[in-house]
Amino acid sequence: MPHCRSCSSGKLVPVLDLGTTPLADALVPADRLGAEEPRFPLEVVFCEDCSLVQILETVPPEQLFCEDYPYYSSFSDALLRHSKANVDELLAARDPGPDGLVVELASNDGYLLQYYAQAGVPVLGIDPAEGPARAAVDKGVPTLNTFFTLELARRLAAEGRRADVVHGNNVLAHVADTNGFVEGIATLLKDDGLAVIEAPYLRDLVEHCEFDTIYHEHLCYFSVTALDKLFRRHGLFLNDVRRIPIHGGSLRMFVGRTEAPLDGVLTLLREERELGMDRRDYYRDFADRVRGVREGLRRLLGELKAGGARIAAYGAAAKGATMLNYTGIGTETLDFVVDRNVHKQGKYMPGVRVPIDAPERLLAEQPDYCLILPWNFKDEIQEQQAEYVARGGRFIVPIPTPRVLEPQTA
């Protein structure tokens, strides 16, 4: 990809190279342990013209999201609470009512739209992953099992199915045709419609060294500066934005057809200019800090292992695949990984081939330490696994600095 995904500029500056890695969500079934996994370069660059940070490689989306896609949002209690609060706020501010329509792009297993449906608001999910889409339908959320494209948006609009509200949570970064996707949102929205979009915030990624959120599904890493330019190109305007803690630090953006920016937008644009996020120097030491995390985690786990400790991991998350493959930590260090998602159990982590089991194994074997790979849900995980800690187990997080967590107090 020689040009920027957003503005087509060729002025791309290298930021970070994580090597050649397997696909982060391509968990390995037991009967394919002998097969070679496809690997792809994972290189991050910065566009000097529009400020978008992005990876160079584009893996076909059908390969990423359609073949036995294992991510089901509803397995996270914290994400369900987050989504319900989001819906409740929107309904209080602008309830579309029984004659309206709320559409979610990348609706997964209906984790968010179910709350609109329960309130009597018509909904439509759009998601290409067959398993999650089927799970959504089973819980009463009508879902189109396909990718959202500009062509699909035009077809829905022609059928009179324009949306009062369009949700897009953690999907904009996944899209190869960035401009077509945003143009599709503009096409699908009613004239007074609202798009509510969430995406991990680049500022948090850089400041907290969250390099493990970089993998092939995430093609782009957004600043408010880059997003403002992207939306304007398609006649949309970023009118409100909030920093929210989920996923290690995200943005919730409110986008419409009429420009009316609130102070939050103007403040973040100004802060990004003052920080230099629109210039290459802001990213100059990021790769060195990433290497520091790798060395620190390898050193911590190595010392524990040398002292005779048994170590497991919690959460077969995509970010965990990046972390383990980049740091080179595998079965020589970790005995197993546990995960609540039954669709992941019985498989193996990509690349490093650490086996994935149910969380009950933590108590059955009581390893001395457990590395939390989805560290963004560490509070939820510690709460769920309080018995493991009560028996003397200790949790470790790798980000922003590898460390052993102190046990939570009631």
Tab-separated table of C-alpha atoms in Angstrom:
chain	number	residue	atom	x	y	z
A	1	MET	CA	0.000	0.000	0.000
A	2	PRO	CA	2.088	2.943	-1.246
A	3	HIS	CA	-0.473	5.630	-0.431
A	4	CYS	CA	-2.483	6.783	2.585
A	5	ARG	CA	-5.806	4.980	3.116
A	6	SER	CA	-7.537	8.287	3.830
A	7	CYS	CA	-6.043	11.059	1.666
A	8	SER	CA	-4.000	9.025	-0.878
A	9	SER	CA	-0.794	10.892	-0.042
A	10	GLY	CA	2.484	9.112	-0.638
A	11	LYS	CA	4.175	10.859	2.303
A	12	LEU	CA	4.196	7.898	4.682
A	13	VAL	CA	6.772	7.854	7.493
A	14	PRO	CA	7.741	4.580	9.269
A	15	VAL	CA	6.701	4.428	12.942
A	16	LEU	CA	6.972	0.792	14.095
A	17	ASP	CA	7.774	-2.638	12.667
A	18	LEU	CA	6.391	-5.601	14.618
A	19	GLY	CA	7.786	-8.129	12.158
A	20	THR	CA	5.914	-10.795	10.227
A	21	THR	CA	3.091	-12.220	12.320
A	22	PRO	CA	0.152	-14.638	12.014
A	23	LEU	CA	-3.394	-13.279	11.975
A	24	ALA	CA	-4.301	-12.398	15.548
A	25	ASP	CA	-7.767	-13.983	15.572
A	26	ALA	CA	-6.832	-17.036	13.513
A	27	LEU	CA	-6.845	-19.465	16.421
A	28	VAL	CA	-5.395	-22.831	15.487
A	29	PRO	CA	-7.643	-25.934	15.751
A	30	ALA	CA	-6.057	-29.032	17.247
A	31	ASP	CA	-6.246	-30.893	13.933
A	32	ARG	CA	-4.211	-28.192	12.169
A	33	LEU	CA	-1.280	-27.936	14.546
A	34	GLY	CA	0.965	-29.477	11.932
A	35	ALA	CA	0.011	-26.968	9.240
A	36	GLU	CA	1.922	-23.790	8.550
A	37	GLU	CA	0.120	-20.545	9.412
A	38	PRO	CA	0.044	-17.658	6.946
A	39	ARG	CA	2.059	-14.668	8.174
A	40	PHE	CA	2.003	-11.063	7.061
A	41	PRO	CA	4.181	-7.985	7.677
A	42	LEU	CA	2.949	-5.716	10.461
A	43	GLU	CA	4.441	-2.283	9.747
A	44	VAL	CA	2.994	1.015	11.019
A	45	VAL	CA	3.374	4.357	9.227
A	46	PHE	CA	2.279	7.996	9.704
A	47	CYS	CA	0.822	10.142	6.910
A	48	GLU	CA	2.385	13.589	6.951
A	49	ASP	CA	-0.485	15.105	4.969
A	50	CYS	CA	-3.597	14.008	6.940
A	51	SER	CA	-1.999	12.641	10.171
A	52	LEU	CA	-3.504	9.148	9.848
A	53	VAL	CA	-1.481	6.342	11.433
A	54	GLN	CA	-1.993	3.041	9.611
A	55	ILE	CA	-0.469	-0.321	8.736
A	56	LEU	CA	0.827	-1.033	5.249
A	57	GLU	CA	-0.462	-4.562	4.711
A	58	THR	CA	-4.093	-5.231	3.786
A	59	VAL	CA	-5.197	-8.806	4.398
A	60	PRO	CA	-8.405	-9.672	2.495
A	61	PRO	CA	-11.337	-8.996	4.845
A	62	GLU	CA	-12.940	-12.337	3.941
A	63	GLN	CA	-9.863	-14.028	5.409
A	64	LEU	CA	-10.017	-11.938	8.595
A	65	PHE	CA	-13.692	-11.876	9.478
A	66	CYS	CA	-15.598	-14.676	7.780
A	67	GLU	CA	-13.701	-17.894	8.398
A	68	ASP	CA	-14.738	-19.161	11.833
A	69	TYR	CA	-14.435	-15.699	13.390
A	70	PRO	CA	-14.160	-16.350	17.152
A	71	TYR	CA	-14.959	-12.962	18.719
A	72	TYR	CA	-18.362	-12.710	20.437
A	73	SER	CA	-18.882	-9.398	22.229
A	74	SER	CA	-21.407	-10.703	24.734
A	75	PHE	CA	-18.798	-12.739	26.614
A	76	SER	CA	-17.596	-9.490	28.211
A	77	ASP	CA	-19.818	-8.274	31.034
A	78	ALA	CA	-18.007	-4.934	31.052
A	79	LEU	CA	-18.671	-4.426	27.348
A	80	LEU	CA	-22.358	-5.232	27.802
A	81	ARG	CA	-22.638	-2.661	30.606
A	82	HIS	CA	-20.803	-0.122	28.470
A	83	SER	CA	-23.116	-0.749	25.517
A	84	LYS	CA	-26.325	-0.563	27.548
A	85	ALA	CA	-25.259	2.763	29.050
A	86	ASN	CA	-24.536	4.046	25.549
A	87	VAL	CA	-28.007	3.028	24.331
A	88	ASP	CA	-29.762	4.407	27.400
A	89	GLU	CA	-28.126	7.793	26.883
A	90	LEU	CA	-29.061	7.894	23.190
A	91	LEU	CA	-32.651	6.919	23.898
A	92	ALA	CA	-32.952	9.640	26.527
A	93	ALA	CA	-31.600	12.255	24.118
A	94	ARG	CA	-33.323	11.250	20.861
A	95	ASP	CA	-35.516	8.167	20.975
A	96	PRO	CA	-36.300	7.192	17.354
A	97	GLY	CA	-39.476	5.469	18.527
A	98	PRO	CA	-41.308	2.567	16.863
A	99	ASP	CA	-41.180	4.228	13.417
A	100	GLY	CA	-37.441	4.910	13.476
A	101	LEU	CA	-34.427	2.775	12.637
A	102	VAL	CA	-31.105	2.170	14.367
A	103	VAL	CA	-28.387	0.419	12.372
A	104	GLU	CA	-25.142	-0.962	13.722
A	105	LEU	CA	-22.183	-1.647	11.463
A	106	ALA	CA	-20.174	-4.678	12.607
A	107	SER	CA	-22.981	-5.568	14.999
A	108	ASN	CA	-21.367	-8.859	16.047
A	109	ASP	CA	-23.734	-10.959	18.193
A	110	GLY	CA	-26.308	-8.222	18.806
A	111	TYR	CA	-24.625	-7.155	22.046
A	112	LEU	CA	-25.680	-3.460	21.571
A	113	LEU	CA	-28.757	-3.502	19.334
A	114	GLN	CA	-30.565	-5.846	21.711
A	115	TYR	CA	-31.084	-2.905	24.088
A	116	TYR	CA	-32.781	-0.804	21.387
A	117	ALA	CA	-34.945	-3.775	20.428
A	118	GLN	CA	-35.983	-4.241	24.048
A	119	ALA	CA	-37.081	-0.573	24.056
A	120	GLY	CA	-39.283	-1.115	20.983
A	121	VAL	CA	-37.008	0.607	18.459
A	122	PRO	CA	-36.581	-1.157	15.074
A	123	VAL	CA	-32.992	-2.234	14.505
A	124	LEU	CA	-30.790	-3.679	11.795
A	125	GLY	CA	-27.397	-5.250	12.326
A	126	ILE	CA	-24.808	-5.668	9.581
A	127	ASP	CA	-21.924	-8.081	10.147
A	128	PRO	CA	-19.931	-10.419	7.883
A	129	ALA	CA	-19.066	-13.030	10.538
A	130	GLU	CA	-21.510	-15.918	10.221
A	131	GLY	CA	-21.389	-17.222	13.797
A	132	PRO	CA	-21.887	-13.892	15.595
A	133	ALA	CA	-24.533	-12.808	13.062
A	134	ARG	CA	-26.476	-16.011	13.672
A	135	ALA	CA	-26.221	-15.470	17.430
A	136	ALA	CA	-27.663	-11.957	16.965
A	137	VAL	CA	-30.642	-13.267	15.016
A	138	ASP	CA	-31.232	-15.866	17.722
A	139	LYS	CA	-31.612	-13.082	20.286
A	140	GLY	CA	-34.078	-11.148	18.116
A	141	VAL	CA	-31.756	-8.731	16.325
A	142	PRO	CA	-32.370	-8.736	12.527
A	143	THR	CA	-28.940	-8.968	10.918
A	144	LEU	CA	-27.570	-8.853	7.384
A	145	ASN	CA	-24.686	-11.308	7.230
A	146	THR	CA	-22.470	-9.253	4.936
A	147	PHE	CA	-19.929	-6.422	4.840
A	148	PHE	CA	-21.155	-2.841	5.036
A	149	THR	CA	-20.224	-1.048	1.819
A	150	LEU	CA	-21.233	2.070	-0.054
A	151	GLU	CA	-23.183	-0.143	-2.458
A	152	LEU	CA	-25.153	-1.698	0.404
A	153	ALA	CA	-25.831	1.736	1.892
A	154	ARG	CA	-27.225	2.944	-1.428
A	155	ARG	CA	-29.461	-0.123	-1.686
A	156	LEU	CA	-30.838	0.342	1.823
A	157	ALA	CA	-31.442	4.044	1.210
A	158	ALA	CA	-33.253	3.249	-2.053
A	159	GLU	CA	-35.487	0.839	-0.106
A	160	GLY	CA	-36.393	3.656	2.304
A	161	ARG	CA	-34.315	2.189	5.118
A	162	ARG	CA	-32.317	5.268	6.106
A	163	ALA	CA	-31.215	5.421	9.724
A	164	ASP	CA	-31.976	7.800	12.572
A	165	VAL	CA	-28.891	6.505	14.338
A	166	VAL	CA	-25.916	4.576	12.961
A	167	HIS	CA	-23.576	2.913	15.458
A	168	GLY	CA	-20.084	1.862	14.507
A	169	ASN	CA	-18.059	0.553	17.440
A	170	ASN	CA	-14.500	-0.545	16.777
A	171	VAL	CA	-15.145	-1.057	13.081
A	172	LEU	CA	-13.801	2.018	11.274
A	173	ALA	CA	-10.246	0.852	11.899
A	174	HIS	CA	-11.049	-2.552	10.362
A	175	VAL	CA	-12.121	-1.275	6.944
A	176	ALA	CA	-9.852	-1.412	3.904
A	177	ASP	CA	-11.987	1.047	1.902
A	178	THR	CA	-11.938	3.801	4.507
A	179	ASN	CA	-13.473	6.471	2.287
A	180	GLY	CA	-16.146	4.169	0.859
A	181	PHE	CA	-17.179	3.153	4.366
A	182	VAL	CA	-17.571	6.753	5.563
A	183	GLU	CA	-19.417	7.692	2.376
A	184	GLY	CA	-21.692	4.749	3.098
A	185	ILE	CA	-22.489	6.168	6.532
A	186	ALA	CA	-23.309	9.534	4.933
A	187	THR	CA	-25.607	7.769	2.464
A	188	LEU	CA	-27.385	5.685	5.107
A	189	LEU	CA	-28.055	8.517	7.570
A	190	LYS	CA	-31.251	10.506	7.447
A	191	ASP	CA	-30.761	14.234	6.904
A	192	ASP	CA	-30.980	14.838	10.659
A	193	GLY	CA	-29.462	11.467	11.557
A	194	LEU	CA	-26.633	10.854	13.976
A	195	ALA	CA	-23.661	8.528	13.646
A	196	VAL	CA	-22.164	7.389	16.944
A	197	ILE	CA	-18.723	5.936	16.344
A	198	GLU	CA	-16.225	4.502	18.805
A	199	ALA	CA	-12.576	3.849	18.027
A	200	PRO	CA	-9.422	3.369	20.089
A	201	TYR	CA	-7.637	6.685	20.541
A	202	LEU	CA	-4.162	6.944	19.036
A	203	ARG	CA	-3.049	9.281	21.822
A	204	ASP	CA	-3.687	6.598	24.455
A	205	LEU	CA	-2.009	3.967	22.286
A	206	VAL	CA	1.177	6.032	22.024
A	207	GLU	CA	1.266	7.474	25.547
A	208	HIS	CA	0.612	4.110	27.228
A	209	CYS	CA	2.612	2.041	24.722
A	210	GLU	CA	-0.411	-0.075	23.755
A	211	PHE	CA	1.358	-1.624	20.774
A	212	ASP	CA	-0.482	-4.929	21.204
A	213	THR	CA	-3.659	-3.303	19.854
A	214	ILE	CA	-1.839	-3.257	16.512
A	215	TYR	CA	-2.722	-6.264	14.361
A	216	HIS	CA	-3.914	-6.935	10.832
A	217	GLU	CA	-7.609	-6.386	11.585
A	218	HIS	CA	-6.775	-2.834	12.727
A	219	LEU	CA	-5.712	-1.025	9.571
A	220	CYS	CA	-5.923	2.497	11.042
A	221	TYR	CA	-5.179	4.211	14.374
A	222	PHE	CA	-7.074	7.450	14.724
A	223	SER	CA	-6.411	10.894	16.087
A	224	VAL	CA	-9.200	13.482	16.196
A	225	THR	CA	-7.216	15.458	13.624
A	226	ALA	CA	-7.220	12.607	11.113
A	227	LEU	CA	-10.883	11.796	11.752
A	228	ASP	CA	-12.020	15.394	11.327
A	229	LYS	CA	-10.405	15.485	7.877
A	230	LEU	CA	-11.831	12.099	6.919
A	231	PHE	CA	-15.414	12.983	7.856
A	232	ARG	CA	-15.302	16.396	6.165
A	233	ARG	CA	-14.261	14.767	2.919
A	234	HIS	CA	-17.694	13.085	2.840
A	235	GLY	CA	-19.904	15.926	4.008
A	236	LEU	CA	-19.987	14.781	7.619
A	237	PHE	CA	-18.933	16.750	10.664
A	238	LEU	CA	-17.513	15.714	14.012
A	239	ASN	CA	-19.707	17.703	16.390
A	240	ASP	CA	-18.951	16.073	19.725
A	241	VAL	CA	-16.298	13.719	21.022
A	242	ARG	CA	-15.535	12.147	24.378
A	243	ARG	CA	-12.582	10.256	25.691
A	244	ILE	CA	-13.798	7.017	27.280
A	245	PRO	CA	-11.741	4.403	29.148
A	246	ILE	CA	-12.850	1.245	27.336
A	247	HIS	CA	-10.217	-0.754	25.417
A	248	GLY	CA	-7.364	1.141	27.006
A	249	GLY	CA	-8.668	4.541	25.918
A	250	SER	CA	-11.139	5.263	23.122
A	251	LEU	CA	-13.061	8.067	21.458
A	252	ARG	CA	-16.833	8.202	21.239
A	253	MET	CA	-17.722	10.496	18.347
A	254	PHE	CA	-21.028	12.065	17.392
A	255	VAL	CA	-21.158	12.828	13.683
A	256	GLY	CA	-23.863	14.562	11.636
A	257	ARG	CA	-24.546	16.332	8.362
A	258	THR	CA	-24.560	19.849	9.822
A	259	GLU	CA	-21.434	21.391	11.328
A	260	ALA	CA	-21.949	22.391	14.972
A	261	PRO	CA	-18.819	21.443	16.926
A	262	LEU	CA	-18.964	21.510	20.705
A	263	ASP	CA	-16.037	22.601	22.839
A	264	GLY	CA	-14.843	19.013	23.288
A	265	VAL	CA	-13.965	18.715	19.603
A	266	LEU	CA	-12.139	22.036	19.471
A	267	THR	CA	-10.271	21.257	22.684
A	268	LEU	CA	-8.963	17.897	21.469
A	269	LEU	CA	-7.937	19.348	18.096
A	270	ARG	CA	-5.988	22.066	19.910
A	271	GLU	CA	-4.392	19.589	22.322
A	272	GLU	CA	-3.279	17.366	19.448
A	273	ARG	CA	-1.634	20.322	17.697
A	274	GLU	CA	0.142	21.300	20.911
A	275	LEU	CA	1.325	17.709	21.473
A	276	GLY	CA	2.547	17.491	17.875
A	277	MET	CA	0.375	14.534	16.908
A	278	ASP	CA	0.166	15.996	13.393
A	279	ARG	CA	3.969	15.784	13.020
A	280	ARG	CA	6.385	12.872	12.720
A	281	ASP	CA	8.436	13.813	15.802
A	282	TYR	CA	5.590	12.760	18.113
A	283	TYR	CA	6.147	9.133	17.066
A	284	ARG	CA	9.950	9.151	16.988
A	285	ASP	CA	10.627	7.226	20.232
A	286	PHE	CA	7.583	4.943	20.128
A	287	ALA	CA	9.455	1.948	18.699
A	288	ASP	CA	12.113	2.211	21.414
A	289	ARG	CA	9.458	2.233	24.138
A	290	VAL	CA	7.767	-0.799	22.579
A	291	ARG	CA	11.057	-2.683	22.664
A	292	GLY	CA	11.344	-1.693	26.329
A	293	VAL	CA	8.013	-3.369	27.109
A	294	ARG	CA	9.120	-6.515	25.282
A	295	GLU	CA	12.384	-6.686	27.215
A	296	GLY	CA	10.672	-5.932	30.518
A	297	LEU	CA	8.033	-8.653	30.089
A	298	ARG	CA	10.552	-11.259	28.998
A	299	ARG	CA	12.753	-10.389	31.966
A	300	LEU	CA	9.878	-10.519	34.500
A	301	LEU	CA	8.485	-13.835	33.278
A	302	GLY	CA	11.971	-15.287	32.868
A	303	GLU	CA	12.865	-14.487	36.475
A	304	LEU	CA	9.625	-15.980	37.761
A	305	LYS	CA	10.097	-19.115	35.660
A	306	ALA	CA	13.702	-19.478	36.804
A	307	GLY	CA	12.431	-19.347	40.380
A	308	GLY	CA	10.198	-22.364	39.728
A	309	ALA	CA	6.906	-20.540	39.203
A	310	ARG	CA	4.156	-21.928	37.017
A	311	ILE	CA	2.650	-19.288	34.716
A	312	ALA	CA	-0.590	-19.283	32.719
A	313	ALA	CA	-2.370	-16.517	30.797
A	314	TYR	CA	-5.912	-15.182	30.765
A	315	GLY	CA	-7.736	-14.171	27.595
A	316	ALA	CA	-7.095	-15.506	24.081
A	317	ALA	CA	-7.530	-11.991	22.725
A	318	ALA	CA	-6.187	-10.634	19.441
A	319	LYS	CA	-3.977	-8.223	21.368
A	320	GLY	CA	-2.608	-11.257	23.194
A	321	ALA	CA	-1.544	-12.802	19.910
A	322	THR	CA	0.396	-9.644	19.015
A	323	MET	CA	1.961	-9.518	22.477
A	324	LEU	CA	3.053	-13.165	22.543
A	325	ASN	CA	4.346	-13.275	18.980
A	326	TYR	CA	6.262	-10.000	19.221
A	327	THR	CA	7.819	-10.883	22.577
A	328	GLY	CA	8.480	-14.494	21.575
A	329	ILE	CA	6.713	-15.859	24.658
A	330	GLY	CA	5.160	-19.284	24.140
A	331	THR	CA	4.916	-22.747	25.654
A	332	GLU	CA	8.396	-22.536	27.162
A	333	THR	CA	6.938	-19.935	29.564
A	334	LEU	CA	3.132	-20.307	29.574
A	335	ASP	CA	1.455	-23.596	30.468
A	336	PHE	CA	-1.936	-22.606	29.003
A	337	VAL	CA	-4.337	-19.754	28.289
A	338	VAL	CA	-7.900	-19.632	29.631
A	339	ASP	CA	-10.859	-17.820	28.091
A	340	ARG	CA	-14.610	-17.631	28.817
A	341	ASN	CA	-15.434	-17.736	25.120
A	342	VAL	CA	-16.407	-21.337	24.359
A	343	HIS	CA	-15.648	-20.728	20.670
A	344	LYS	CA	-11.955	-20.334	21.553
A	345	GLN	CA	-11.578	-23.219	23.969
A	346	GLY	CA	-9.807	-26.284	22.615
A	347	LYS	CA	-7.819	-24.229	20.111
A	348	TYR	CA	-4.317	-22.741	20.236
A	349	MET	CA	-2.920	-19.223	20.158
A	350	PRO	CA	-1.690	-18.225	16.677
A	351	GLY	CA	2.037	-18.549	16.125
A	352	VAL	CA	3.075	-19.560	19.618
A	353	ARG	CA	0.562	-22.462	19.842
A	354	VAL	CA	-0.253	-22.140	23.552
A	355	PRO	CA	-3.400	-24.230	24.290
A	356	ILE	CA	-6.655	-22.444	25.214
A	357	ASP	CA	-8.907	-23.870	27.903
A	358	ALA	CA	-11.874	-22.852	30.078
A	359	PRO	CA	-11.274	-20.540	33.065
A	360	GLU	CA	-12.000	-23.382	35.470
A	361	ARG	CA	-8.517	-24.686	34.755
A	362	LEU	CA	-7.049	-21.760	36.720
A	363	LEU	CA	-8.554	-23.128	39.930
A	364	ALA	CA	-7.999	-26.754	38.990
A	365	GLU	CA	-4.241	-26.256	38.549
A	366	GLN	CA	-3.681	-22.990	40.479
A	367	PRO	CA	-0.574	-21.695	38.634
A	368	ASP	CA	1.468	-19.205	40.650
A	369	TYR	CA	1.000	-16.368	38.150
A	370	CYS	CA	-1.441	-15.512	35.376
A	371	LEU	CA	-0.601	-13.002	32.638
A	372	ILE	CA	-3.671	-10.966	31.656
A	373	LEU	CA	-3.452	-10.544	27.888
A	374	PRO	CA	-6.638	-8.399	27.479
A	375	TRP	CA	-5.283	-5.995	30.127
A	376	ASN	CA	-8.028	-3.494	29.202
A	377	PHE	CA	-10.448	-5.789	31.086
A	378	LYS	CA	-8.141	-6.488	34.023
A	379	ASP	CA	-10.613	-5.224	36.649
A	380	GLU	CA	-13.391	-7.465	35.319
A	381	ILE	CA	-11.035	-10.448	35.141
A	382	GLN	CA	-9.727	-9.956	38.677
A	383	GLU	CA	-13.269	-9.711	39.952
A	384	GLN	CA	-14.333	-12.892	38.154
A	385	GLN	CA	-11.254	-14.762	39.350
A	386	ALA	CA	-11.259	-13.600	42.973
A	387	GLU	CA	-11.005	-17.203	44.189
A	388	TYR	CA	-7.781	-17.719	42.229
A	389	VAL	CA	-6.271	-14.702	43.993
A	390	ALA	CA	-7.649	-15.764	47.369
A	391	ARG	CA	-5.767	-19.040	46.985
A	392	GLY	CA	-2.522	-17.150	46.415
A	393	GLY	CA	-2.468	-16.671	42.643
A	394	ARG	CA	-1.123	-13.384	41.297
A	395	PHE	CA	-2.016	-11.569	38.097
A	396	ILE	CA	0.469	-9.849	35.774
A	397	VAL	CA	-0.263	-7.130	33.196
A	398	PRO	CA	2.141	-6.217	30.364
A	399	ILE	CA	0.906	-2.682	29.563
A	400	PRO	CA	1.957	0.093	30.067
A	401	THR	CA	4.759	-1.473	32.125
A	402	PRO	CA	5.036	-5.203	32.878
A	403	ARG	CA	4.191	-5.678	36.549
A	404	VAL	CA	2.602	-8.010	39.098
A	405	LEU	CA	-0.727	-6.638	40.298
A	406	GLU	CA	-1.484	-6.216	43.960
A	407	PRO	CA	-4.574	-8.208	45.018
A	408	GLN	CA	-7.776	-6.169	44.878
A	409	THR	CA	-9.276	-5.204	48.184
A	410	ALA	CA	-13.013	-5.256	48.832
